[in-house]
Amino acid sequence: MIAPDAYFGELLALLKTEKEADLSQHREFIDNLSLDHKKKKGYTWYPLQILKKGFTYGERAFVLIERTSLLDEPHQIKAGHTVRLFTMQPAVKQGEQTGVVHYVDKNRMKVILNQKDLPDWIDLGLIGVELMFDERTYQEMERALKTLFKPGNGRLKTLVDVLLGNSAAHTKANIPALPAGFGGLNSSQLEAVQHILDAEDLAIVHGPPGTGKTTTLVQAVVAMSQSVSNMLVTAPSNTAVDLLTERLLSAGIRVVRIGNISRVDEKIMESSLEVQLSAHPEAKNIRKIRIQAAESRKTAARYKRHFGHEEREERKRLMQEAKEMSAWASQLEQRLLQQILEAAQVITCTLVGAAHPTLDGFHFPVVFIDEAAQALEPANWIPILRSDKVVLAGDPFQLPPTVKSAQAERAGLGKTLMERCLDRGAPAAVLKTQYRMHETIMGFSNHYFYKDQLEAAEQVKDHRLATADNQPLIFIDTAGCGFEEETKAPFQSKFNKGECHIIYEHFFSLYQDFPLEMIPEIAILSPYMEQVLHLRNFFEEMPLSQGVALTISTIDGFQGQERDVVYISLVRANPKGKIGFLSDIRRMNVAMTRARKQLVVVGDSSTIGQHPFYKAFLDYCDAVGAYRTAWEYMSY
């Protein structure tokens, strides 16, 4: 029997350790550095040129900026990050404003500010942007854990007992069976949806790569919408939430997307709460009232306190009038928000976004948590607090959550709620038919991670490239070729120039076998950012790669995507057999399951072969005839 106060107390302590480590790293890498060092390490862009400024959805101010130094140098700022827009003008007081990065495109960045007005110093020059520490995420996770110390005796206590393994998950009686072929689902997907419908408090869906997990969840929402009026659908990242939102909208579900609009994809912007609010007929009246309130405050400001009694009274009257009109506008807006949210069949948001104040007072019959195996456990509890039933979906053999503190990770913070529930014997539905990969590409992961439960759908099990060299899996061994790994300062990231050449040589042979308009979609992946940058520069200089649908990315950045051909550059090649990031085999499982028709892995067998996972992979390559030597491709 697990005591909730002890369990959540320990989790809270681990979270505080993680926060301290994260904050310490932030201070070490950013706050305590000089401006020049921040620029060189990629935490700050300075100086900047303002290309455009204005206002976006939700009446938020934005700036489009471009850096004018260290062009094309690597940096750490990405879409969704919280940043500080600042000026170095000495005469300016309070010369900074926070915001969120909407997108980054090479040397340009769009930042949506956390206010409705542009700062008055925006055109004075000496402008910069700096990465900030994300305090709010930790605050919301801590608040959720503290609430769970004493869950009471209601529905929350029942959920806590089930999720902690103190009591078994319950099922509902007399739930009608779904008809065969419902939503075009296969048998294991149909069983998963039925499992969700039958669950009283907890349902788990394990979706290995390519098995249609998102499709299954969407159809579960469609099925539940017949009897449930309001559902909460969440995921750890905005990208995952946007995908779910898009798919739900396509299925005809009425969706309201909650969250900072700077993090919402343009394709589903119309579903966002801000856009739906601004499009409501009553929104014009609210804006008019707020304009009137602003005018009253402006007029009141003209009456100085040293004026006569009548002027002071008029000033007091105007200020009271402004206050009442602002309160009226807020009341009307709150009523509209309530109407919009209550009319939605589904509200979508990130795990932390479930703490959004507009949801205060809402309680949901069910919450779906997608990619549950990628989220820190404390984050999962934020939406659970608002719900009666939990659906956890994900794959514990793909990317784990990021934990900055080695101490907290060793103590268990890296283990997700979904993994703990599975370990405690909670029933789970497993999706077993995959629709992405040739069965040879699938074979190694299927055996190593999924106990040979998966089978390839007929339409993909033997689909190959329309070329003579259509082997679905190829391992190109660079051992003995002298391709030693190198390290790039200041991030200490690894790269391997030799592997860039080998990948290009194979790409070149593939290129020759197809007319330009028929070249398959291609991705090149590596766990090391520095190798990704080298590959991008290398291919940009090669004329043959122009016009090809080619993506070069880190493994983390490519999760959820797929291509006809995927190359993986393992990079590590050293006499000591050190493999660093490669030891995270869940990350490699993601990489190895992205290809539809051909997977090409390039690496040094003498370095990686000392690890049991890669030893098993090399044995598998030998067994299926996938082994090749890099000497076959060394024409330079």
XYZ file of C-alpha atoms in Angstrom:
636
model
C 0.000 0.000 0.000
C 1.489 3.332 -1.100
C 0.702 6.308 1.154
C -0.172 9.326 -1.045
C 1.463 11.875 1.288
C 4.761 9.967 1.326
C 4.630 9.211 -2.412
C 3.860 12.747 -3.540
C 6.179 14.202 -0.901
C 9.063 12.228 -2.382
C 8.033 13.233 -5.912
C 7.897 16.886 -4.845
C 11.395 16.628 -3.358
C 12.719 15.139 -6.621
C 11.000 17.893 -8.587
C 12.647 20.532 -6.397
C 16.025 18.860 -7.003
C 15.324 18.952 -10.735
C 14.282 22.608 -10.601
C 17.453 23.549 -8.713
C 19.593 21.694 -11.252
C 17.757 23.312 -14.154
C 18.020 26.779 -12.590
C 21.676 26.213 -11.711
C 22.438 25.230 -15.299
C 20.523 28.248 -16.545
C 22.492 30.573 -14.272
C 25.787 28.929 -15.156
C 25.154 28.943 -18.866
C 23.268 32.227 -19.168
C 22.797 34.575 -16.201
C 26.419 34.605 -15.032
C 27.933 35.048 -18.474
C 28.927 38.251 -20.178
C 26.919 39.382 -23.175
C 29.668 38.255 -25.564
C 29.782 34.793 -23.997
C 25.983 34.497 -24.147
C 26.111 35.324 -27.836
C 28.874 32.818 -28.579
C 27.127 30.058 -26.636
C 23.865 30.718 -28.467
C 21.699 31.883 -25.547
C 21.416 35.478 -26.751
C 20.897 37.196 -30.094
C 22.403 40.681 -30.069
C 22.316 43.118 -31.785
C 19.075 42.694 -33.687
C 17.273 44.432 -36.504
C 13.515 44.892 -36.184
C 12.005 43.735 -39.489
C 8.341 44.016 -38.546
C 6.184 44.724 -35.530
C 2.490 44.747 -34.832
C -0.338 42.850 -33.190
C -1.499 39.297 -33.608
C -4.358 37.115 -32.341
C -5.518 37.864 -28.824
C -4.386 41.479 -29.189
C -0.793 40.441 -28.428
C 2.111 42.546 -29.647
C 4.783 40.819 -31.733
C 8.163 41.609 -33.264
C 9.914 39.930 -36.183
C 13.651 40.260 -35.646
C 16.850 39.343 -37.424
C 20.298 38.976 -35.897
C 23.081 41.007 -37.452
C 26.085 39.141 -36.026
C 27.185 35.493 -35.721
C 25.037 34.742 -38.751
C 24.099 31.053 -39.184
C 25.980 30.118 -36.016
C 24.244 27.464 -33.865
C 22.119 28.705 -30.977
C 19.861 27.348 -28.226
C 16.662 29.354 -28.810
C 13.732 27.412 -30.269
C 10.011 27.836 -30.933
C 8.031 27.805 -27.678
C 10.894 29.058 -25.498
C 10.297 31.905 -23.066
C 12.623 34.803 -23.870
C 13.486 38.307 -22.718
C 13.420 41.098 -25.300
C 15.758 43.852 -24.095
C 17.501 47.069 -25.078
C 21.006 48.165 -24.110
C 20.171 51.845 -24.515
C 21.562 53.434 -21.295
C 18.823 56.047 -20.915
C 15.969 53.515 -20.929
C 14.399 52.412 -17.654
C 12.827 48.960 -17.465
C 14.210 48.142 -20.863
C 12.999 44.557 -21.104
C 9.831 42.612 -21.877
C 9.136 38.882 -21.782
C 7.602 36.889 -24.600
C 7.443 33.508 -26.320
C 9.233 32.492 -29.514
C 6.686 31.780 -32.242
C 9.226 30.454 -34.750
C 12.903 30.565 -35.645
C 13.978 30.494 -39.294
C 17.767 30.611 -39.688
C 18.670 34.157 -38.589
C 15.108 35.382 -38.087
C 12.805 34.994 -35.116
C 9.226 35.989 -34.345
C 8.499 36.778 -30.695
C 4.975 37.276 -29.339
C 5.147 39.471 -26.254
C 3.297 38.827 -23.016
C 1.498 42.167 -23.265
C -0.811 44.056 -25.582
C 1.488 47.007 -26.256
C 4.897 47.284 -27.860
C 7.535 48.760 -25.529
C 8.207 52.425 -26.207
C 11.949 51.699 -26.655
C 11.448 49.180 -29.454
C 12.726 51.587 -32.152
C 15.698 52.962 -30.208
C 18.117 50.247 -31.330
C 20.588 48.050 -29.404
C 17.863 45.392 -29.158
C 18.511 41.784 -28.121
C 16.738 38.547 -27.191
C 17.818 36.181 -24.405
C 16.629 32.754 -23.294
C 14.828 32.770 -19.915
C 14.261 30.175 -17.219
C 10.762 28.635 -17.367
C 9.522 29.107 -13.796
C 5.806 28.596 -14.448
C 6.067 24.941 -15.472
C 7.651 24.032 -12.142
C 5.143 26.123 -10.201
C 2.184 24.304 -11.759
C 3.710 20.860 -11.191
C 4.476 21.712 -7.554
C 0.954 23.034 -7.013
C -0.538 19.808 -8.390
C 1.618 17.592 -6.163
C 0.756 19.566 -3.033
C -2.950 19.153 -3.810
C -2.430 15.378 -3.985
C -0.913 15.040 -0.504
C -4.438 14.739 0.934
C -6.725 13.690 -1.945
C -9.806 13.493 0.337
C -12.473 10.822 -0.055
C -14.042 11.726 -3.399
C -13.345 10.846 -7.013
C -9.766 12.144 -6.831
C -8.919 9.675 -4.053
C -10.273 6.814 -6.179
C -8.095 7.880 -9.106
C -5.034 8.257 -6.893
C -5.543 4.784 -5.418
C -5.846 3.242 -8.886
C -2.886 5.118 -10.363
C -0.686 4.301 -7.369
C -1.676 0.636 -7.548
C -3.492 0.633 -4.184
C -6.637 -0.654 -5.886
C -7.356 -2.319 -9.220
C -8.720 -0.378 -12.159
C -12.501 -0.753 -12.477
C -14.581 -1.388 -15.591
C -18.098 -0.266 -16.424
C -20.915 -2.733 -16.887
C -23.076 -3.122 -19.989
C -21.047 -0.941 -22.339
C -22.186 -1.829 -25.906
C -19.530 -3.413 -28.106
C -18.338 -1.316 -31.020
C -19.305 -2.633 -34.463
C -16.581 -4.271 -36.531
C -14.805 -1.738 -38.717
C -15.820 1.242 -36.557
C -13.867 4.285 -37.741
C -11.916 2.078 -40.177
C -9.939 0.622 -37.251
C -8.142 -2.715 -37.276
C -8.818 -5.332 -34.620
C -6.198 -4.185 -32.055
C -7.184 -0.528 -32.505
C -10.849 -1.472 -32.042
C -9.947 -3.386 -28.871
C -8.081 -0.301 -27.601
C -11.101 1.973 -28.151
C -13.360 -0.581 -26.450
C -10.853 -0.761 -23.572
C -11.146 3.034 -23.193
C -14.964 2.954 -23.285
C -15.143 0.127 -20.748
C -12.749 1.739 -18.238
C -14.244 3.331 -15.161
C -11.128 5.188 -14.042
C -7.973 4.206 -15.990
C -7.218 3.000 -19.503
C -3.760 2.584 -21.032
C -3.015 2.363 -24.758
C 0.475 1.222 -25.762
C 1.145 2.395 -29.306
C 4.460 1.248 -30.849
C 5.784 3.123 -33.920
C 3.504 3.282 -36.928
C 0.548 1.545 -35.262
C -1.887 4.447 -35.545
C -2.028 5.607 -31.934
C -3.323 9.080 -32.835
C -5.976 7.586 -35.121
C -7.068 5.298 -32.284
C -7.320 8.147 -29.773
C -9.304 10.308 -32.180
C -11.792 7.496 -32.795
C -12.055 6.921 -29.032
C -13.012 10.591 -28.652
C -15.540 10.232 -31.489
C -17.045 7.166 -29.790
C -17.200 8.861 -26.383
C -18.708 12.045 -27.823
C -21.989 10.109 -28.248
C -22.443 10.022 -24.485
C -19.951 12.543 -23.020
C -20.413 16.270 -23.568
C -17.005 17.681 -22.644
C -13.552 16.052 -22.760
C -10.013 17.207 -22.062
C -7.294 16.087 -24.497
C -3.675 16.824 -23.599
C -0.058 16.033 -24.463
C 3.336 17.225 -23.159
C 4.229 19.351 -26.185
C 2.405 21.959 -28.236
C 3.328 20.083 -31.419
C 1.565 16.941 -30.202
C -1.470 18.941 -29.031
C -1.718 20.715 -32.392
C -1.622 17.364 -34.234
C -4.402 15.992 -32.045
C -6.415 19.193 -32.513
C -6.058 19.018 -36.294
C -7.096 15.363 -36.404
C -10.067 15.936 -34.088
C -11.267 18.840 -36.216
C -11.004 16.634 -39.316
C -13.165 14.052 -37.546
C -15.897 16.665 -37.058
C -15.326 17.257 -33.339
C -15.929 20.753 -31.935
C -12.574 21.723 -30.422
C -11.303 24.666 -28.404
C -7.511 24.879 -28.260
C -6.268 26.546 -25.067
C -2.750 27.893 -24.704
C -0.402 30.714 -25.519
C -1.200 31.579 -29.138
C 2.494 32.001 -29.869
C 2.745 28.237 -29.447
C -0.291 27.266 -31.547
C 0.162 26.058 -35.124
C -1.333 28.368 -37.773
C -3.326 25.485 -39.307
C -5.549 25.154 -36.249
C -5.520 28.789 -35.127
C -9.253 29.145 -35.798
C -9.907 26.648 -33.006
C -7.954 28.644 -30.428
C -9.842 30.225 -27.567
C -8.562 33.710 -28.418
C -9.702 33.556 -32.044
C -13.099 32.102 -31.157
C -13.545 34.819 -28.537
C -12.566 37.638 -30.904
C -14.864 36.245 -33.631
C -17.912 36.219 -31.327
C -20.470 38.961 -32.162
C -20.400 40.205 -28.549
C -16.623 40.722 -28.715
C -17.106 44.079 -30.479
C -19.194 45.374 -27.594
C -16.556 44.295 -25.105
C -13.860 46.102 -27.093
C -16.002 49.250 -27.216
C -16.503 49.189 -23.442
C -12.770 48.775 -22.874
C -12.003 51.656 -25.238
C -14.473 53.824 -23.322
C -12.836 52.801 -20.039
C -9.419 53.715 -21.435
C -10.744 57.093 -22.601
C -12.191 57.802 -19.134
C -8.817 56.993 -17.524
C -7.068 59.216 -20.057
C -9.452 62.110 -19.387
C -9.149 61.645 -15.620
C -5.387 61.930 -15.896
C -5.786 65.544 -17.060
C -7.230 66.559 -13.707
C -4.319 67.142 -11.344
C -4.767 66.688 -7.626
C -3.968 70.334 -6.886
C -6.971 71.479 -8.942
C -10.133 72.651 -7.225
C -12.770 70.584 -5.524
C -14.920 70.243 -8.675
C -11.995 69.004 -10.759
C -11.018 66.475 -8.093
C -14.600 65.222 -7.921
C -14.747 64.927 -11.711
C -11.492 62.987 -11.700
C -12.868 60.625 -9.039
C -16.072 60.164 -11.062
C -14.167 59.343 -14.256
C -11.887 56.849 -12.482
C -14.891 55.114 -10.923
C -16.603 55.058 -14.308
C -13.483 53.471 -15.889
C -13.322 50.897 -13.111
C -16.971 49.935 -13.510
C -16.721 49.685 -17.305
C -13.574 47.512 -17.058
C -15.331 45.237 -14.581
C -18.352 45.058 -16.875
C -16.163 44.168 -19.858
C -14.401 41.457 -17.848
C -17.727 40.050 -16.706
C -19.051 39.926 -20.282
C -15.818 38.347 -21.510
C -15.922 35.717 -18.769
C -19.482 34.859 -19.748
C -18.431 34.444 -23.399
C -15.476 32.276 -22.395
C -17.815 30.062 -20.385
C -20.191 29.722 -23.340
C -17.387 28.845 -25.771
C -15.821 26.253 -23.455
C -19.148 24.661 -22.532
C -20.097 24.365 -26.216
C -16.905 22.493 -27.052
C -16.919 18.715 -27.252
C -13.169 18.700 -26.615
C -10.753 21.151 -25.040
C -7.121 20.604 -26.049
C -4.038 21.911 -24.260
C -0.611 20.887 -22.999
C -0.276 19.182 -19.617
C 0.828 22.450 -18.004
C -1.800 24.312 -20.033
C -4.467 22.368 -18.120
C -3.742 24.765 -15.245
C -4.984 27.671 -17.402
C -7.205 29.942 -15.258
C -10.017 29.833 -17.845
C -10.497 26.182 -16.869
C -11.041 27.025 -13.192
C -14.397 25.579 -12.208
C -14.363 23.003 -15.011
C -14.280 19.288 -14.251
C -14.105 16.714 -17.038
C -15.508 13.192 -17.205
C -12.324 12.053 -18.976
C -8.841 13.300 -19.799
C -6.735 11.854 -22.610
C -2.974 12.174 -22.096
C -1.120 11.425 -25.335
C 2.653 10.817 -25.394
C 2.330 10.012 -21.685
C 5.664 8.164 -21.747
C 7.453 11.419 -22.645
C 6.219 13.522 -19.729
C 7.511 13.924 -16.195
C 5.036 12.321 -13.811
C 4.232 15.576 -11.933
C 3.075 17.156 -15.202
C 0.576 14.316 -15.771
C -1.172 15.069 -12.494
C -2.087 18.635 -13.544
C -4.894 17.566 -15.939
C -5.768 14.520 -13.818
C -6.842 16.888 -11.023
C -9.604 18.151 -13.328
C -10.897 14.727 -14.381
C -12.826 11.613 -13.325
C -11.140 9.172 -15.701
C -7.664 8.977 -17.236
C -6.537 7.596 -20.591
C -2.749 7.261 -20.869
C -1.395 6.674 -24.379
C 2.182 6.367 -25.538
C 5.174 4.081 -25.923
C 7.629 3.624 -23.032
C 10.228 2.387 -25.532
C 10.477 5.698 -27.380
C 11.832 9.072 -26.227
C 11.789 9.462 -22.439
C 11.222 12.771 -20.602
C 14.200 15.085 -20.280
C 15.650 15.221 -16.753
C 18.423 17.742 -16.059
C 19.411 16.411 -12.613
C 21.305 13.109 -12.664
C 20.480 12.708 -8.964
C 16.734 13.146 -9.542
C 16.808 10.791 -12.522
C 18.583 8.056 -10.547
C 16.031 8.478 -7.763
C 13.141 7.885 -10.174
C 12.032 11.212 -11.646
C 12.777 9.891 -15.140
C 10.211 7.120 -14.733
C 6.851 8.180 -16.106
C 3.382 7.648 -14.671
C 2.532 5.388 -17.610
C 5.552 3.162 -16.893
C 4.705 2.984 -13.196
C 1.105 2.024 -13.950
C 2.280 -0.750 -16.287
C 4.757 -1.966 -13.665
C 1.907 -2.038 -11.121
C -0.081 -4.350 -13.366
C -2.607 -1.906 -14.805
C -4.324 -3.412 -17.879
C -3.249 -2.004 -21.235
C -4.340 -2.371 -24.835
C -1.459 -2.861 -27.273
C -1.712 -1.727 -30.893
C -0.170 -4.522 -32.958
C -0.434 -3.681 -36.650
C 2.024 -1.132 -38.007
C 1.418 0.744 -41.256
C 4.791 2.402 -41.844
C 7.742 0.091 -42.308
C 8.912 -2.802 -44.419
C 8.888 -5.816 -42.082
C 12.709 -6.054 -42.198
C 13.039 -2.480 -40.905
C 10.500 -3.291 -38.211
C 12.071 -6.637 -37.308
C 14.859 -5.596 -34.956
C 12.802 -3.212 -32.814
C 9.895 -5.629 -32.846
C 12.052 -8.362 -31.335
C 14.187 -6.234 -28.992
C 11.483 -3.970 -27.561
C 8.051 -5.408 -28.384
C 8.535 -9.164 -27.880
C 7.574 -9.868 -31.515
C 3.994 -8.679 -30.934
C 3.934 -6.433 -34.016
C 3.082 -7.371 -37.546
C 3.424 -5.273 -40.665
C 0.232 -4.505 -42.555
C -0.025 -6.182 -45.949
C 0.314 -2.903 -47.817
C 3.704 -2.108 -46.227
C 5.310 -5.429 -45.262
C 7.270 -5.676 -48.527
C 7.107 -2.196 -50.030
C 10.498 -1.220 -51.423
C 12.191 1.502 -53.417
C 11.712 1.237 -57.176
C 15.431 0.711 -57.707
C 17.873 -2.156 -58.083
C 19.422 -1.472 -54.678
C 16.179 -1.789 -52.734
C 17.454 -3.622 -49.648
C 15.161 -2.297 -46.862
C 17.896 -2.259 -44.194
C 21.562 -1.371 -44.717
C 24.315 -0.990 -42.136
C 27.426 0.701 -43.534
C 30.400 -0.120 -41.313
C 33.113 2.548 -41.124
C 35.464 0.491 -38.917
C 39.046 0.664 -40.197
C 38.374 3.675 -42.445
C 39.971 6.244 -40.138
C 36.738 8.169 -39.573
C 37.410 9.379 -36.052
C 34.803 11.427 -34.202
C 35.597 15.079 -33.413
C 34.320 17.470 -30.723
C 33.042 20.983 -31.366
C 33.335 23.722 -28.736
C 31.563 25.370 -26.953
C 28.776 22.767 -26.689
C 31.088 19.728 -26.708
C 28.903 18.152 -29.382
C 30.346 15.390 -31.561
C 30.623 15.196 -35.325
C 32.148 12.857 -37.908
C 33.075 14.268 -41.319
C 33.745 10.845 -42.792
C 30.172 9.728 -42.162
C 28.919 12.833 -44.007
C 30.831 11.688 -47.094
C 29.569 8.105 -46.870
C 25.948 9.225 -46.533
C 26.346 11.533 -49.516
C 27.860 8.753 -51.637
C 24.890 6.496 -50.919
C 22.524 9.426 -51.529
C 24.287 10.056 -54.860
C 23.744 6.451 -56.000
C 20.091 6.702 -54.985
C 19.751 10.024 -56.803
C 21.000 8.489 -60.044
C 18.317 5.799 -59.988
C 15.359 8.196 -60.065
C 14.136 11.103 -62.194
C 14.259 14.259 -60.075
C 10.475 14.455 -59.714
C 10.336 10.846 -58.453
C 13.134 10.873 -55.865
C 11.698 9.499 -52.613
C 11.329 11.572 -49.459
C 14.570 11.408 -47.504
C 15.633 12.236 -43.942
C 19.099 12.224 -42.408
C 19.174 11.912 -38.618
C 21.807 12.014 -35.911
C 21.688 12.196 -32.117
C 24.346 14.947 -32.251
C 23.397 18.513 -33.187
C 26.894 19.296 -34.409
C 26.705 16.402 -36.883
C 23.319 17.701 -38.051
C 24.892 21.116 -38.718
C 27.811 19.536 -40.601
C 25.423 17.453 -42.703
C 23.285 20.501 -43.530
C 26.305 22.522 -44.607
C 27.712 19.573 -46.544
C 24.507 18.941 -48.499
C 23.844 22.645 -49.113
C 27.148 22.802 -50.958
C 26.259 19.806 -53.144
C 24.262 20.773 -56.242
C 22.633 17.328 -56.540
C 20.706 17.814 -53.302
C 18.900 20.894 -54.635
C 15.221 20.239 -55.339
C 15.168 17.008 -53.310
C 12.664 16.561 -50.448
C 15.434 16.248 -47.873
C 15.167 16.743 -44.098
C 18.264 16.823 -41.867
C 17.445 16.753 -38.170
C 18.275 15.504 -34.718
C 16.416 12.368 -33.644
C 14.462 14.295 -31.017
C 13.395 16.885 -33.562
C 12.098 14.202 -35.924
C 9.896 12.214 -33.553
C 6.440 11.614 -34.962
C 7.625 11.954 -38.555
C 8.515 9.409 -41.226
C 10.162 9.279 -44.672
C 10.663 6.755 -47.479
C 14.408 6.673 -46.831
C 16.085 7.455 -43.510
C 19.823 7.692 -42.883
C 21.174 7.558 -39.332
C 24.659 8.883 -38.624
C 25.847 7.361 -35.340
C 29.008 9.557 -35.260
C 30.876 7.801 -32.430
C 34.218 6.296 -33.477
C 36.949 6.031 -30.857
C 39.373 3.366 -29.597
C 37.819 3.313 -26.094
C 34.361 2.281 -27.293
C 32.654 5.306 -25.712
C 29.198 5.862 -27.208
C 27.660 8.692 -25.098
C 24.133 9.564 -26.303
C 23.943 6.301 -28.237
C 23.500 4.419 -24.968
C 19.950 5.846 -24.793
C 18.466 2.976 -26.762
C 14.929 4.388 -26.627
C 16.161 7.360 -28.646
C 17.679 4.953 -31.182
C 14.412 3.020 -31.333
C 12.756 6.241 -32.477
C 15.392 6.767 -35.174
C 15.288 3.183 -36.418
C 11.512 3.200 -36.875
C 11.091 6.334 -39.018
C 11.817 4.783 -42.451
C 9.126 3.336 -44.703
C 11.151 1.610 -47.422
C 14.850 1.882 -46.637
C 16.839 2.469 -43.449
C 20.567 3.172 -43.822
C 22.608 3.217 -40.610
C 26.213 4.460 -40.777
C 28.533 3.710 -37.856
C 31.727 2.165 -36.546
C 31.060 -1.428 -35.491
C 34.237 -1.621 -33.391
C 32.997 1.306 -31.253
C 29.288 0.547 -30.961
C 29.557 -3.253 -30.951
C 30.666 -3.352 -27.320
C 27.161 -2.302 -26.208
C 24.619 -5.171 -26.010
C 21.917 -3.255 -27.927
C 24.198 -2.495 -30.885
C 25.743 -5.964 -30.733
C 22.222 -7.378 -31.152
C 21.550 -4.911 -34.000
C 24.767 -5.902 -35.810
C 23.841 -9.578 -35.442
C 20.410 -8.802 -36.901
C 22.014 -6.987 -39.854
C 24.201 -10.018 -40.528
C 21.172 -12.308 -40.371
C 19.142 -10.305 -42.936
C 22.061 -9.548 -45.270
C 22.173 -5.851 -44.407
C 25.889 -5.519 -43.636
C 28.127 -3.454 -45.946
C 31.507 -1.849 -45.542
C 32.175 1.848 -46.045
C 34.972 0.994 -48.482
C 32.251 0.293 -51.072
C 31.312 3.987 -51.004
C 34.713 5.657 -50.748
C 35.098 7.088 -54.241
C 36.717 10.343 -53.078
